[in-house]
Short mmCIF file of C-alpha atoms in Angstrom, two decimals:
data_model
loop_
_atom_site.label_atom_id
_atom_site.label_comp_id
_atom_site.label_asym_id
_atom_site.label_seq_id
_atom_site.Cartn_x
_atom_site.Cartn_y
_atom_site.Cartn_z
CA MET A 25 -25.18 8.22 27.22
CA TYR A 26 -21.58 8.17 28.46
CA ASP A 27 -22.27 9.10 32.08
CA VAL A 28 -20.69 7.46 35.11
CA ALA A 29 -23.57 5.02 35.56
CA PHE A 30 -23.41 3.86 31.93
CA LEU A 31 -19.65 3.39 32.02
CA GLY A 32 -20.07 1.47 35.25
CA ARG A 33 -22.50 -0.90 33.53
CA LEU A 34 -20.02 -1.46 30.72
CA GLU A 35 -17.24 -2.20 33.20
CA ASN A 36 -19.41 -4.61 35.16
CA GLY A 37 -20.47 -6.33 31.95
CA LEU A 38 -16.88 -6.71 30.82
CA ARG A 39 -16.00 -8.23 34.18
CA THR A 40 -18.57 -10.98 33.54
CA ALA A 41 -16.83 -11.72 30.22
CA LEU A 42 -13.25 -11.85 31.55
CA PRO A 43 -13.46 -15.50 32.71
CA GLY A 44 -13.84 -16.42 29.04
CA TRP A 45 -10.18 -15.40 28.68
CA GLY A 46 -9.22 -17.18 31.89
CA LEU A 47 -9.17 -13.98 33.95
CA PRO A 48 -10.91 -13.40 37.28
CA GLY A 49 -13.79 -10.95 37.18
CA ASP A 50 -12.04 -8.70 39.70
CA THR A 51 -8.91 -8.22 37.53
CA LYS A 52 -7.71 -4.62 37.54
CA LEU A 53 -9.06 -2.65 34.58
CA ARG A 54 -9.57 0.94 33.47
CA LEU A 55 -11.27 2.71 30.58
CA LEU A 56 -8.89 3.82 27.81
CA THR A 57 -11.16 5.40 25.20
CA ILE A 58 -14.79 5.53 24.15
CA SER A 59 -16.10 6.37 20.70
CA GLU A 60 -18.01 3.86 18.58
CA ASN A 61 -16.76 1.28 21.08
CA ALA A 62 -15.28 1.33 24.56
CA THR A 63 -11.75 0.04 25.08
CA PHE A 64 -10.43 -1.04 28.46
CA LEU A 65 -6.93 -1.87 29.64
CA VAL A 66 -7.01 -5.04 31.72
CA GLU A 67 -3.94 -5.73 33.85
CA PRO A 68 -3.62 -9.33 35.06
CA PRO A 69 -1.19 -9.50 37.98
CA GLY A 70 2.24 -10.67 36.88
CA ASP A 71 1.26 -10.80 33.21
CA ALA A 72 1.16 -8.52 30.16
CA PRO A 73 -1.75 -6.08 29.95
CA ILE A 74 -4.58 -6.82 27.51
CA VAL A 75 -6.80 -4.38 25.62
CA PHE A 76 -10.48 -5.34 25.59
CA ARG A 77 -12.84 -3.75 23.09
CA VAL A 78 -16.52 -3.62 24.02
CA HIS A 79 -18.53 -3.10 20.85
CA ARG A 80 -21.31 -0.60 20.37
CA PRO A 81 -24.55 -2.48 19.61
CA ALA A 82 -26.24 -2.24 16.20
CA TYR A 83 -23.09 -1.10 14.38
CA HIS A 84 -21.21 -4.22 13.31
CA THR A 85 -22.64 -7.73 13.09
CA GLU A 86 -20.76 -10.65 14.63
CA GLU A 87 -19.81 -11.74 11.10
CA GLU A 88 -18.39 -8.30 10.33
CA ILE A 89 -16.30 -8.24 13.51
CA LEU A 90 -14.93 -11.72 12.85
CA SER A 91 -14.07 -10.60 9.31
CA GLU A 92 -12.06 -7.68 10.70
CA LEU A 93 -10.18 -10.05 13.00
CA ALA A 94 -9.56 -12.44 10.10
CA TRP A 95 -7.91 -9.65 8.10
CA ILE A 96 -5.75 -8.66 11.08
CA GLY A 97 -4.67 -12.28 11.41
CA ALA A 98 -3.78 -12.45 7.71
CA LEU A 99 -1.83 -9.17 7.88
CA ARG A 100 0.16 -10.42 10.84
CA ALA A 101 0.82 -13.78 9.18
CA ASP A 102 2.20 -12.00 6.12
CA ASP A 103 4.17 -9.49 8.23
CA ALA A 104 2.45 -6.66 6.35
CA VAL A 105 2.02 -4.32 9.32
CA ALA A 106 2.83 -4.05 13.03
CA THR A 107 -0.53 -4.50 14.75
CA PRO A 108 -1.62 -6.25 17.96
CA ARG A 109 -2.67 -9.89 17.85
CA PRO A 110 -6.32 -10.70 18.60
CA LEU A 111 -6.42 -12.97 21.66
CA PRO A 112 -8.82 -15.93 21.66
CA THR A 113 -10.86 -17.11 24.62
CA THR A 114 -9.82 -20.25 26.45
CA ASP A 115 -12.03 -22.27 24.10
CA GLY A 116 -10.56 -20.69 20.96
CA ARG A 117 -13.23 -18.11 20.08
CA LEU A 118 -12.25 -14.59 19.05
CA LEU A 119 -15.38 -12.98 20.47
CA GLY A 120 -17.09 -13.00 23.82
CA SER A 121 -20.19 -11.09 24.84
CA PHE A 122 -22.32 -9.87 27.71
CA GLY A 123 -25.79 -8.47 28.14
CA GLU A 124 -26.25 -4.74 28.82
CA GLY A 125 -29.91 -3.85 29.26
CA THR A 126 -31.71 -5.13 26.18
CA ASP A 127 -28.50 -5.16 24.13
CA ARG A 128 -25.90 -7.85 23.63
CA ARG A 129 -22.39 -6.44 23.40
CA HIS A 130 -19.58 -8.27 21.63
CA VAL A 131 -16.14 -8.25 23.25
CA ALA A 132 -12.75 -8.73 21.56
CA ALA A 133 -9.32 -8.86 23.18
CA PHE A 134 -5.95 -7.76 21.80
CA GLU A 135 -2.33 -7.80 22.86
CA PHE A 136 -1.26 -4.48 24.32
CA MET A 137 0.91 -2.35 22.03
CA SER A 138 2.96 0.39 23.64
CA GLY A 139 3.71 3.75 22.07
CA GLN A 140 2.50 7.32 21.61
CA GLU A 141 0.41 8.85 18.86
CA PRO A 142 2.24 11.21 16.47
CA ALA A 143 1.73 14.94 16.66
CA ALA A 144 -0.79 16.75 14.47
CA SER A 145 1.92 18.95 12.96
CA ALA A 146 4.72 19.07 10.40
CA ASP A 147 6.87 17.32 13.03
CA SER A 148 5.14 14.11 11.94
CA VAL A 149 6.37 14.27 8.33
CA PRO A 150 8.73 11.27 8.84
CA TRP A 151 5.89 9.24 10.35
CA PHE A 152 3.57 10.09 7.47
CA ARG A 153 6.25 8.96 5.04
CA GLN A 154 6.32 5.63 6.88
CA LEU A 155 2.52 5.58 7.05
CA GLY A 156 2.33 6.00 3.27
CA ALA A 157 4.51 2.94 2.79
CA ILE A 158 2.45 0.98 5.31
CA SER A 159 -0.76 2.03 3.55
CA ALA A 160 0.60 0.80 0.22
CA ARG A 161 1.48 -2.56 1.79
CA LEU A 162 -2.00 -2.81 3.28
CA HIS A 163 -3.58 -2.09 -0.09
CA GLY A 164 -1.29 -4.54 -1.84
CA HIS A 165 -2.23 -7.19 0.69
CA THR A 166 -5.93 -6.71 0.11
CA ARG A 167 -5.50 -7.09 -3.65
CA ALA A 168 -3.68 -10.41 -3.21
CA TRP A 169 -5.46 -11.89 -0.19
CA GLN A 170 -8.06 -14.57 -0.79
CA ARG A 171 -10.78 -13.51 1.62
CA PRO A 172 -12.87 -16.20 3.35
CA GLY A 173 -16.29 -16.77 1.83
CA SER A 174 -17.88 -15.51 5.03
CA PHE A 175 -15.99 -12.19 4.86
CA ARG A 176 -18.33 -9.23 5.37
CA ARG A 177 -17.39 -5.58 5.85
CA LYS A 178 -19.19 -2.35 5.12
CA THR A 179 -18.63 -0.42 1.90
CA TRP A 180 -17.60 3.19 2.40
CA ASP A 181 -18.76 4.70 -0.89
CA PHE A 182 -20.41 8.09 -1.38
CA ASP A 183 -23.89 6.85 -0.51
CA ALA A 184 -22.62 5.32 2.75
CA MET A 185 -20.82 8.52 3.70
CA LEU A 186 -22.83 11.49 2.50
CA GLY A 187 -25.57 10.06 0.32
CA SER A 188 -28.73 7.98 0.58
CA ARG A 189 -27.61 5.51 3.29
CA PRO A 190 -25.24 7.43 5.59
CA LEU A 191 -23.66 5.07 8.11
CA TRP A 192 -22.58 7.90 10.41
CA GLY A 193 -25.66 10.08 10.18
CA ASP A 194 -26.81 12.97 8.00
CA TRP A 195 -24.31 15.81 7.62
CA ARG A 196 -27.29 18.19 7.39
CA ALA A 197 -27.67 17.73 11.15
CA GLY A 198 -24.18 19.17 11.69
CA LEU A 199 -23.89 20.95 15.03
CA GLY A 200 -24.52 24.66 14.51
CA LEU A 201 -24.93 24.33 10.74
CA THR A 202 -26.63 27.49 9.41
CA PRO A 203 -29.01 27.58 6.41
CA GLU A 204 -26.28 29.30 4.40
CA GLY A 205 -23.78 26.65 5.44
CA ARG A 206 -26.18 23.91 4.45
CA VAL A 207 -26.56 25.36 0.95
CA LEU A 208 -22.78 25.52 0.59
CA LEU A 209 -22.33 21.93 1.78
CA GLU A 210 -25.11 20.75 -0.57
CA ARG A 211 -23.11 22.19 -3.47
CA THR A 212 -19.96 20.60 -2.10
CA ALA A 213 -21.61 17.18 -1.74
CA ASP A 214 -22.83 17.39 -5.34
CA VAL A 215 -19.31 18.15 -6.57
CA LEU A 216 -17.87 15.32 -4.47
CA ALA A 217 -20.45 12.88 -5.83
CA GLY A 218 -19.63 13.83 -9.40
CA ARG A 219 -15.86 13.62 -8.94
CA LEU A 220 -16.09 10.25 -7.19
CA ALA A 221 -18.39 8.83 -9.85
CA ALA A 222 -15.95 9.91 -12.56
CA TYR A 223 -12.99 8.44 -10.66
CA GLY A 224 -14.84 5.15 -10.30
CA HIS A 225 -14.51 1.96 -8.29
CA GLY A 226 -11.96 0.04 -10.32
CA PRO A 227 -9.84 -2.58 -8.52
CA ASP A 228 -6.75 -0.40 -8.94
CA ARG A 229 -8.31 2.32 -6.76
CA PHE A 230 -11.06 0.75 -4.65
CA GLY A 231 -10.79 -2.17 -2.24
CA LEU A 232 -10.45 -3.21 1.40
CA ILE A 233 -8.78 -0.44 3.46
CA HIS A 234 -8.24 0.44 7.12
CA ALA A 235 -10.41 3.57 6.66
CA ASP A 236 -9.50 5.12 10.04
CA LEU A 237 -5.73 5.65 10.16
CA ARG A 238 -6.14 8.76 12.31
CA LEU A 239 -3.43 9.71 14.78
CA ALA A 240 -5.22 8.07 17.70
CA ASN A 241 -4.85 4.74 15.89
CA LEU A 242 -1.10 5.11 15.30
CA LEU A 243 1.46 4.15 17.94
CA VAL A 244 5.05 5.34 17.65
CA GLU A 245 7.84 3.73 19.62
CA GLY A 246 11.45 4.06 18.56
CA ASP A 247 11.40 3.74 14.77
CA ARG A 248 8.28 1.55 14.77
CA LEU A 249 4.90 2.84 13.60
CA GLY A 250 2.19 0.50 14.85
CA ILE A 251 -1.40 0.44 13.58
CA ILE A 252 -4.37 -0.34 15.80
CA ASP A 253 -8.17 -0.35 15.61
CA PHE A 254 -9.35 -1.88 12.33
CA ASP A 255 -12.96 -1.48 13.52
CA ASP A 256 -13.94 0.74 10.56
CA CYS A 257 -12.09 -1.24 7.91
CA GLY A 258 -14.16 -1.74 4.80
CA PHE A 259 -14.28 -1.30 1.06
CA SER A 260 -13.43 2.18 -0.17
CA TRP A 261 -10.94 4.17 -2.23
CA PHE A 262 -7.30 3.43 -1.42
CA MET A 263 -6.31 7.11 -1.43
CA TYR A 264 -9.02 7.82 1.15
CA ASP A 265 -6.71 6.29 3.76
CA PHE A 266 -4.65 9.51 3.73
CA ALA A 267 -7.71 11.65 4.39
CA ALA A 268 -8.60 9.43 7.33
CA ALA A 269 -5.06 9.85 8.69
CA VAL A 270 -5.58 13.61 9.12
CA SER A 271 -8.99 13.31 10.75
CA PHE A 272 -10.09 16.32 12.80
CA PHE A 273 -7.28 18.57 11.51
CA GLU A 274 -7.96 18.41 7.76
CA ASP A 275 -7.49 22.18 7.34
CA ASP A 276 -4.20 22.43 9.26
CA PRO A 277 -1.32 24.26 7.52
CA ALA A 278 0.79 21.08 7.88
CA ILE A 279 -1.50 19.05 5.57
CA PRO A 280 0.42 19.71 2.30
CA ALA A 281 3.70 18.56 3.86
CA LEU A 282 2.06 15.51 5.45
CA GLN A 283 0.38 14.58 2.18
CA ALA A 284 3.61 14.93 0.22
CA ALA A 285 5.37 12.67 2.73
CA TRP A 286 2.56 10.10 2.62
CA ILE A 287 2.64 10.02 -1.18
CA GLU A 288 6.43 9.70 -1.16
CA GLY A 289 6.20 6.75 1.22
CA TYR A 290 3.40 5.16 -0.78
CA ARG A 291 5.38 5.44 -4.00
CA SER A 292 8.30 3.64 -2.37
CA VAL A 293 6.06 0.56 -2.42
CA ALA A 294 3.44 1.09 -5.15
CA PRO A 295 2.62 3.61 -7.89
CA VAL A 296 0.36 6.64 -7.42
CA SER A 297 -1.18 7.91 -10.65
CA ALA A 298 -1.89 11.49 -11.68
CA GLU A 299 -5.60 10.67 -11.35
CA ASP A 300 -5.01 9.50 -7.77
CA LEU A 301 -3.16 12.71 -6.90
CA ALA A 302 -5.89 14.87 -8.39
CA MET A 303 -8.42 13.20 -6.08
CA MET A 304 -6.61 13.95 -2.81
CA PRO A 305 -8.50 17.23 -2.15
CA VAL A 306 -11.75 15.38 -2.88
CA PHE A 307 -11.02 12.73 -0.26
CA LEU A 308 -9.99 15.35 2.29
CA MET A 309 -13.26 17.21 1.79
CA LEU A 310 -15.24 13.97 1.82
CA ARG A 311 -13.71 12.94 5.15
CA ARG A 312 -14.29 16.37 6.66
CA VAL A 313 -18.02 16.38 5.83
CA LEU A 314 -18.33 12.76 6.97
CA LEU A 315 -16.81 13.61 10.35
CA THR A 316 -19.13 16.58 10.63
CA ALA A 317 -22.00 14.09 10.35
CA TRP A 318 -20.31 11.73 12.83
CA ILE A 319 -19.94 14.48 15.43
CA ALA A 320 -23.65 15.31 15.11
CA SER A 321 -24.76 11.69 15.40
CA HIS A 322 -22.33 10.90 18.23
CA ALA A 323 -22.73 14.12 20.19
CA GLU A 324 -22.50 12.23 23.48
CA THR A 325 -18.90 11.12 22.85
CA PRO A 326 -15.92 12.99 24.29
CA THR A 327 -14.49 13.60 20.79
CA ALA A 328 -17.72 15.13 19.51
CA GLN A 329 -18.03 17.32 22.60
CA GLU A 330 -14.46 18.53 22.12
CA MET A 331 -14.98 19.34 18.41
CA GLY A 332 -18.54 20.70 18.58
CA VAL A 333 -19.86 23.66 16.59
CA PRO A 334 -16.40 25.10 15.70
CA TYR A 335 -15.67 21.93 13.70
CA THR A 336 -18.84 22.42 11.63
CA GLU A 337 -17.93 26.05 11.06
CA GLY A 338 -14.48 24.95 9.91
CA THR A 339 -16.08 22.45 7.54
CA VAL A 340 -18.11 25.21 5.90
CA ALA A 341 -15.02 27.39 5.51
CA MET A 342 -13.05 24.47 4.07
CA ALA A 343 -15.90 23.71 1.66
CA GLU A 344 -15.92 27.29 0.42
CA ARG A 345 -12.22 27.06 -0.38
CA PHE A 346 -12.70 23.64 -1.97
CA LEU A 347 -15.39 24.92 -4.32
CA THR A 348 -13.24 27.89 -5.31
CA GLU A 349 -10.15 25.78 -6.00
CA HIS A 350 -11.46 22.40 -7.16
CA ALA A 351 -15.06 22.58 -8.35
#
């Protein structure tokens, strides 16, 4: 899917949308990343660069995207987090679009935020302490914020992740998953389902979260930790935000130190109960199996191609340890 011709079509489509933001169609641009969506850096001459996000079709509805942007606007208004401002079109809309084959792709624009992503190592302990505090502020904001009546975002519960309506595909299709591995992950999924059901969905532990605070969505500059890409925000368990922050390296030896720092930072803003702490391994395992499904269902993406079969094999090994220690 992500071959040169396809990316060329996306670029050409975006160029047809640029005049909506008052930019010529031949403005300099380049692809930044591609995953669920494609993001482009657009560089108007003599002006600040702008990040344009071209949405994958059939993932989020227009209402869902506008709800994401509404939450970002509210977070910025309340100074809850450092995150780029969504930029409206010249006629005040937050979304543009263009046709690509039989699909209609939504386009959103954001201020450019400079910075580098933190390292996937114990060197990032100070940043995870700050991220824990930021996460607590995000969660506090969602408890207090009066959402618009039109607000719609997906719910990331067990059924949406690993159960009967998986939004990112069936983990059983994991790349290279053996019959023995499937049996082990079936047992793991059953344990996860039971633990999550017992933990529950009370308002003190389940609500609107970022849901994808992985390193690629964190930007460090000086002492500032910026947060980008709320595209997967939705309703889920608050403590799940830590598991998302260590995406793709959930079994790294640095995880205990990063988790301790995140919890310390979180507690500087809001309490973390003993029940919350006991669920951290559950959320780590849940995220790992979910990403195993995502890699299988998004095998054409650069991230999935980089992770591949070894990631599935690591998931099985992690599940075996999880069952030994936490089942």
